[in-house]
Amino acid sequence: AQTVTQSQPEMSVQEAETVTLSCTYDTSESDYYLFWYKQPPSRQMILVIRQEAYKQQNATENRFSVNFQKAAKSFSLKISDSQLGDAAMYFCAYRGAGNNRKLIWGLGTSLAVNP
Amino acid sequence: DTGVSQDPRHKITKRGQNVTFRCDPISEHNRLYWYRQTLGQGPEFLTYFQNEAQLEKSRLLSDRFSAERPKGSFSTLEIQRTEQGDSAMYLCASSLAQNNSPLHFGNGTRLTVT
């Protein structure tokens, strides 16, 4: 069975600095998708970025980018120029490429942004 | 489209009562998911539908929980004979059928069982 591990329960970063959140996963599949979701306090979960395993190029969305290391089964999220609004729980998630596959979630990393 | 809508936002009920939550997904999304989330934890999968068919139900889900999506549009989640351990945020999400399609979440329904 697939698992997702986020080894950092809590992280903090100074405003305008860069922070990297780690995520590792375990799978025997070769084709899958990886996602980072953000959940601000008392607000809804939203997608930050996604990566297809067959793509070698790391996904980027504005200040958010990933470092996808397929052989190492690592999928870290880098947030550049951190803003106060980035403070949230960040969840890493995995989904296999087969039919009717559901997301496998990590336990999350709580990110604090210090002014 | 205004996104995934959940009703109510908050529900307080006494132990033993039945509660029902509603989720309206994004209109073109044929997949609909229910999750439960407790404080400081990630979402815990409960069940999901593709159109009106319930394709999977978590083995962690007791018989007191039931979900429906009768016309393949909105869905309801009912909890019978609520227990204090049912207190949690219940999240609904929807997506297209492709596995690379991300989930779009609603704001959730916070259930408190007293």
mmCIF file of C-alpha atoms in Angstrom:
data_model
loop_
_atom_site.group_PDB
_atom_site.id
_atom_site.type_symbol
_atom_site.label_atom_id
_atom_site.label_comp_id
_atom_site.label_asym_id
_atom_site.label_seq_id
_atom_site.Cartn_x
_atom_site.Cartn_y
_atom_site.Cartn_z
ATOM 1 C CA ALA A 1 0.000 0.000 0.000
ATOM 2 C CA GLN A 2 1.118 3.515 -0.706
ATOM 3 C CA THR A 3 2.068 5.864 2.106
ATOM 4 C CA VAL A 4 2.902 9.550 2.318
ATOM 5 C CA THR A 5 5.174 10.932 5.010
ATOM 6 C CA GLN A 6 5.603 14.539 6.037
ATOM 7 C CA SER A 7 8.372 14.527 8.609
ATOM 8 C CA GLN A 8 8.000 18.137 9.715
ATOM 9 C CA PRO A 9 4.900 18.666 11.864
ATOM 10 C CA GLU A 10 5.703 22.373 12.209
ATOM 11 C CA MET A 11 7.862 24.845 10.335
ATOM 12 C CA SER A 12 8.378 28.578 10.511
ATOM 13 C CA VAL A 13 9.812 31.133 8.130
ATOM 14 C CA GLN A 14 10.468 34.843 8.167
ATOM 15 C CA GLU A 15 8.414 36.949 5.845
ATOM 16 C CA ALA A 16 10.111 37.304 2.447
ATOM 17 C CA GLU A 17 12.348 34.315 3.084
ATOM 18 C CA THR A 18 12.256 30.887 1.459
ATOM 19 C CA VAL A 19 11.102 27.682 3.117
ATOM 20 C CA THR A 20 11.033 24.066 1.958
ATOM 21 C CA LEU A 21 8.505 21.534 3.188
ATOM 22 C CA SER A 22 9.434 17.896 2.805
ATOM 23 C CA CYS A 23 7.331 14.995 1.600
ATOM 24 C CA THR A 24 8.334 11.441 0.883
ATOM 25 C CA TYR A 25 6.160 8.621 -0.340
ATOM 26 C CA ASP A 26 6.348 4.912 -0.778
ATOM 27 C CA THR A 27 4.980 3.184 -3.853
ATOM 28 C CA SER A 28 5.777 0.418 -6.272
ATOM 29 C CA GLU A 29 3.885 2.139 -9.071
ATOM 30 C CA SER A 30 5.650 3.955 -11.870
ATOM 31 C CA ASP A 31 2.802 6.242 -12.898
ATOM 32 C CA TYR A 32 1.112 8.482 -10.369
ATOM 33 C CA TYR A 33 0.321 12.059 -9.418
ATOM 34 C CA LEU A 34 1.468 14.162 -6.509
ATOM 35 C CA PHE A 35 -0.234 17.184 -5.018
ATOM 36 C CA TRP A 36 0.363 19.852 -2.404
ATOM 37 C CA TYR A 37 -2.714 21.310 -0.753
ATOM 38 C CA LYS A 38 -2.914 24.299 1.581
ATOM 39 C CA GLN A 39 -5.455 24.685 4.389
ATOM 40 C CA PRO A 40 -5.409 28.091 6.135
ATOM 41 C CA PRO A 41 -6.904 28.224 9.640
ATOM 42 C CA SER A 42 -10.679 27.766 9.497
ATOM 43 C CA ARG A 43 -10.640 28.003 5.731
ATOM 44 C CA GLN A 44 -11.059 25.584 2.924
ATOM 45 C CA MET A 45 -8.435 23.283 1.465
ATOM 46 C CA ILE A 46 -7.055 24.517 -1.834
ATOM 47 C CA LEU A 47 -4.662 23.047 -4.362
ATOM 48 C CA VAL A 48 -1.213 24.640 -4.412
ATOM 49 C CA ILE A 49 0.592 22.623 -7.055
ATOM 50 C CA ARG A 50 0.571 19.216 -8.735
ATOM 51 C CA GLN A 51 3.117 17.019 -10.478
ATOM 52 C CA GLU A 52 2.718 14.121 -12.884
ATOM 53 C CA ALA A 53 5.309 11.417 -12.194
ATOM 54 C CA TYR A 54 6.065 10.952 -15.883
ATOM 55 C CA LYS A 55 7.174 14.568 -16.190
ATOM 56 C CA GLN A 56 10.802 15.220 -15.378
ATOM 57 C CA GLN A 57 10.363 18.962 -15.171
ATOM 58 C CA ASN A 58 9.494 20.257 -11.736
ATOM 59 C CA ALA A 59 6.139 22.012 -11.496
ATOM 60 C CA THR A 60 6.077 25.717 -10.681
ATOM 61 C CA GLU A 61 3.200 28.021 -9.760
ATOM 62 C CA ASN A 62 4.360 31.577 -9.114
ATOM 63 C CA ARG A 63 6.177 31.530 -5.746
ATOM 64 C CA PHE A 64 5.569 27.819 -5.260
ATOM 65 C CA SER A 65 7.761 25.156 -6.812
ATOM 66 C CA VAL A 66 8.489 21.519 -6.187
ATOM 67 C CA ASN A 67 11.628 19.433 -6.168
ATOM 68 C CA PHE A 68 10.452 16.083 -7.492
ATOM 69 C CA GLN A 69 13.003 13.319 -7.105
ATOM 70 C CA LYS A 70 11.329 10.202 -8.472
ATOM 71 C CA ALA A 71 14.103 7.760 -7.639
ATOM 72 C CA ALA A 72 14.267 9.022 -4.080
ATOM 73 C CA LYS A 73 10.442 9.207 -3.877
ATOM 74 C CA SER A 74 10.673 12.741 -2.632
ATOM 75 C CA PHE A 75 8.357 15.646 -3.416
ATOM 76 C CA SER A 76 9.308 18.780 -1.494
ATOM 77 C CA LEU A 77 7.546 22.133 -1.751
ATOM 78 C CA LYS A 78 9.512 25.354 -1.887
ATOM 79 C CA ILE A 79 7.817 28.633 -1.046
ATOM 80 C CA SER A 80 9.791 31.681 -2.113
ATOM 81 C CA ASP A 81 9.315 35.226 -0.830
ATOM 82 C CA SER A 82 7.039 33.953 1.942
ATOM 83 C CA GLN A 83 4.012 36.068 2.756
ATOM 84 C CA LEU A 84 1.858 36.236 5.883
ATOM 85 C CA GLY A 85 -0.977 34.683 3.888
ATOM 86 C CA ASP A 86 1.096 31.558 3.327
ATOM 87 C CA ALA A 87 0.589 30.567 6.961
ATOM 88 C CA ALA A 88 -1.423 27.340 6.832
ATOM 89 C CA MET A 89 -1.357 23.576 7.096
ATOM 90 C CA TYR A 90 0.234 22.063 4.025
ATOM 91 C CA PHE A 91 -0.682 18.552 2.988
ATOM 92 C CA CYS A 92 1.152 16.362 0.522
ATOM 93 C CA ALA A 93 -0.967 13.800 -1.328
ATOM 94 C CA TYR A 94 -0.424 10.899 -3.715
ATOM 95 C CA ARG A 95 -2.758 9.340 -6.234
ATOM 96 C CA GLY A 96 -2.018 6.329 -8.410
ATOM 97 C CA ALA A 97 -2.772 6.455 -12.109
ATOM 98 C CA GLY A 98 -5.139 3.493 -12.220
ATOM 99 C CA ASN A 99 -8.902 3.726 -12.354
ATOM 100 C CA ASN A 100 -10.880 4.862 -9.335
ATOM 101 C CA ARG A 101 -7.873 5.690 -7.224
ATOM 102 C CA LYS A 102 -8.262 7.910 -4.191
ATOM 103 C CA LEU A 103 -5.790 10.336 -2.667
ATOM 104 C CA ILE A 104 -3.370 9.163 -0.011
ATOM 105 C CA TRP A 105 -2.617 12.028 2.390
ATOM 106 C CA GLY A 106 0.301 12.957 4.588
ATOM 107 C CA LEU A 107 -0.338 14.221 8.111
ATOM 108 C CA GLY A 108 0.498 17.783 7.183
ATOM 109 C CA THR A 109 3.014 20.472 8.087
ATOM 110 C CA SER A 110 1.914 23.567 9.928
ATOM 111 C CA LEU A 111 3.726 26.593 8.513
ATOM 112 C CA ALA A 112 4.014 29.806 10.489
ATOM 113 C CA VAL A 113 5.175 33.001 8.789
ATOM 114 C CA ASN A 114 6.817 35.511 11.098
ATOM 115 C CA PRO A 115 6.615 39.215 10.264
ATOM 116 C CA ASP B 1 -19.760 28.464 -10.765
ATOM 117 C CA THR B 2 -19.181 29.239 -7.096
ATOM 118 C CA GLY B 3 -17.282 26.082 -6.220
ATOM 119 C CA VAL B 4 -18.189 23.291 -3.833
ATOM 120 C CA SER B 5 -20.890 24.253 -1.376
ATOM 121 C CA GLN B 6 -21.591 22.544 1.935
ATOM 122 C CA ASP B 7 -24.506 23.025 4.275
ATOM 123 C CA PRO B 8 -24.670 23.616 7.164
ATOM 124 C CA ARG B 9 -21.353 25.208 8.142
ATOM 125 C CA HIS B 10 -21.794 24.212 11.748
ATOM 126 C CA LYS B 11 -23.971 21.632 13.468
ATOM 127 C CA ILE B 12 -24.293 21.022 17.184
ATOM 128 C CA THR B 13 -26.263 17.976 18.175
ATOM 129 C CA LYS B 14 -26.835 15.804 21.179
ATOM 130 C CA ARG B 15 -25.492 12.314 21.372
ATOM 131 C CA GLY B 16 -27.889 9.828 19.857
ATOM 132 C CA GLN B 17 -29.451 12.225 17.382
ATOM 133 C CA ASN B 18 -29.260 11.840 13.612
ATOM 134 C CA VAL B 19 -27.671 14.501 11.428
ATOM 135 C CA THR B 20 -27.562 15.037 7.697
ATOM 136 C CA PHE B 21 -25.141 17.167 5.723
ATOM 137 C CA ARG B 22 -25.430 18.303 2.141
ATOM 138 C CA CYS B 23 -22.786 18.913 -0.506
ATOM 139 C CA ASP B 24 -23.257 20.572 -3.876
ATOM 140 C CA PRO B 25 -20.237 19.909 -6.090
ATOM 141 C CA ILE B 26 -18.948 21.929 -9.003
ATOM 142 C CA SER B 27 -21.531 21.274 -11.681
ATOM 143 C CA GLU B 28 -19.344 19.602 -14.296
ATOM 144 C CA HIS B 29 -17.543 17.379 -11.784
ATOM 145 C CA ASN B 30 -18.678 13.772 -11.839
ATOM 146 C CA ARG B 31 -16.679 12.642 -8.819
ATOM 147 C CA LEU B 32 -17.671 13.565 -5.287
ATOM 148 C CA TYR B 33 -15.788 12.705 -2.109
ATOM 149 C CA TRP B 34 -16.527 12.837 1.596
ATOM 150 C CA TYR B 35 -13.720 13.194 4.114
ATOM 151 C CA ARG B 36 -13.573 13.613 7.868
ATOM 152 C CA GLN B 37 -10.898 15.763 9.476
ATOM 153 C CA THR B 38 -10.059 16.205 13.131
ATOM 154 C CA LEU B 39 -7.908 18.981 14.523
ATOM 155 C CA GLY B 40 -4.285 18.748 13.458
ATOM 156 C CA GLN B 41 -4.867 15.748 11.222
ATOM 157 C CA GLY B 42 -5.110 15.225 7.511
ATOM 158 C CA PRO B 43 -8.353 14.347 5.759
ATOM 159 C CA GLU B 44 -9.616 10.825 6.400
ATOM 160 C CA PHE B 45 -11.370 9.258 3.435
ATOM 161 C CA LEU B 46 -14.974 8.218 4.032
ATOM 162 C CA THR B 47 -16.514 7.495 0.632
ATOM 163 C CA TYR B 48 -16.726 8.650 -2.945
ATOM 164 C CA PHE B 49 -19.085 8.651 -5.887
ATOM 165 C CA GLN B 50 -18.683 8.720 -9.600
ATOM 166 C CA ASN B 51 -21.921 10.172 -10.857
ATOM 167 C CA GLU B 52 -24.605 8.439 -8.774
ATOM 168 C CA ALA B 53 -22.584 5.281 -8.091
ATOM 169 C CA GLN B 54 -20.896 4.922 -4.724
ATOM 170 C CA LEU B 55 -17.610 3.331 -5.741
ATOM 171 C CA GLU B 56 -15.855 2.986 -2.430
ATOM 172 C CA LYS B 57 -16.616 3.247 1.240
ATOM 173 C CA SER B 58 -13.966 3.268 3.918
ATOM 174 C CA ARG B 59 -13.821 0.191 6.116
ATOM 175 C CA LEU B 60 -13.404 2.594 9.017
ATOM 176 C CA LEU B 61 -16.922 3.836 8.395
ATOM 177 C CA SER B 62 -19.461 2.281 10.673
ATOM 178 C CA ASP B 63 -22.962 1.321 9.621
ATOM 179 C CA ARG B 64 -24.213 4.510 11.250
ATOM 180 C CA PHE B 65 -22.816 6.471 8.305
ATOM 181 C CA SER B 66 -24.534 6.520 4.954
ATOM 182 C CA ALA B 67 -24.094 8.677 1.896
ATOM 183 C CA GLU B 68 -26.179 9.160 -1.196
ATOM 184 C CA ARG B 69 -25.913 10.953 -4.487
ATOM 185 C CA PRO B 70 -29.249 10.081 -6.052
ATOM 186 C CA LYS B 71 -29.094 12.077 -9.248
ATOM 187 C CA GLY B 72 -25.364 12.344 -9.640
ATOM 188 C CA SER B 73 -25.392 15.978 -8.544
ATOM 189 C CA PHE B 74 -25.620 16.898 -4.849
ATOM 190 C CA SER B 75 -24.828 14.406 -2.118
ATOM 191 C CA THR B 76 -25.951 13.883 1.446
ATOM 192 C CA LEU B 77 -24.060 12.312 4.327
ATOM 193 C CA GLU B 78 -26.147 11.037 7.218
ATOM 194 C CA ILE B 79 -24.864 9.996 10.608
ATOM 195 C CA GLN B 80 -27.313 8.072 12.738
ATOM 196 C CA ARG B 81 -27.182 7.817 16.528
ATOM 197 C CA THR B 82 -24.308 10.276 16.752
ATOM 198 C CA GLU B 83 -21.511 9.700 19.247
ATOM 199 C CA GLN B 84 -19.060 12.180 20.730
ATOM 200 C CA GLY B 85 -16.315 10.613 18.650
ATOM 201 C CA ASP B 86 -18.130 11.746 15.522
ATOM 202 C CA SER B 87 -17.241 15.351 16.332
ATOM 203 C CA ALA B 88 -15.077 16.530 13.446
ATOM 204 C CA MET B 89 -15.013 18.610 10.305
ATOM 205 C CA TYR B 90 -16.727 16.832 7.425
ATOM 206 C CA LEU B 91 -15.276 17.861 4.100
ATOM 207 C CA CYS B 92 -16.769 17.388 0.678
ATOM 208 C CA ALA B 93 -14.715 17.609 -2.493
ATOM 209 C CA SER B 94 -15.390 17.144 -6.169
ATOM 210 C CA SER B 95 -13.308 16.548 -9.247
ATOM 211 C CA LEU B 96 -13.367 15.452 -12.826
ATOM 212 C CA ALA B 97 -12.888 11.753 -13.434
ATOM 213 C CA GLN B 98 -9.272 11.971 -14.576
ATOM 214 C CA ASN B 99 -6.752 10.923 -11.932
ATOM 215 C CA ASN B 100 -4.650 14.014 -12.482
ATOM 216 C CA SER B 101 -7.669 16.196 -11.804
ATOM 217 C CA PRO B 102 -7.278 17.907 -8.434
ATOM 218 C CA LEU B 103 -9.951 17.875 -5.777
ATOM 219 C CA HIS B 104 -11.879 21.061 -5.104
ATOM 220 C CA PHE B 105 -13.002 21.259 -1.512
ATOM 221 C CA GLY B 106 -15.926 22.916 0.154
ATOM 222 C CA ASN B 107 -15.676 24.855 3.410
ATOM 223 C CA GLY B 108 -16.721 21.827 5.404
ATOM 224 C CA THR B 109 -19.383 21.160 8.021
ATOM 225 C CA ARG B 110 -18.153 21.263 11.592
ATOM 226 C CA LEU B 111 -20.050 18.766 13.716
ATOM 227 C CA THR B 112 -20.042 18.955 17.500
ATOM 228 C CA VAL B 113 -21.723 16.155 19.399
ATOM 229 C CA THR B 114 -22.457 16.999 23.018
#
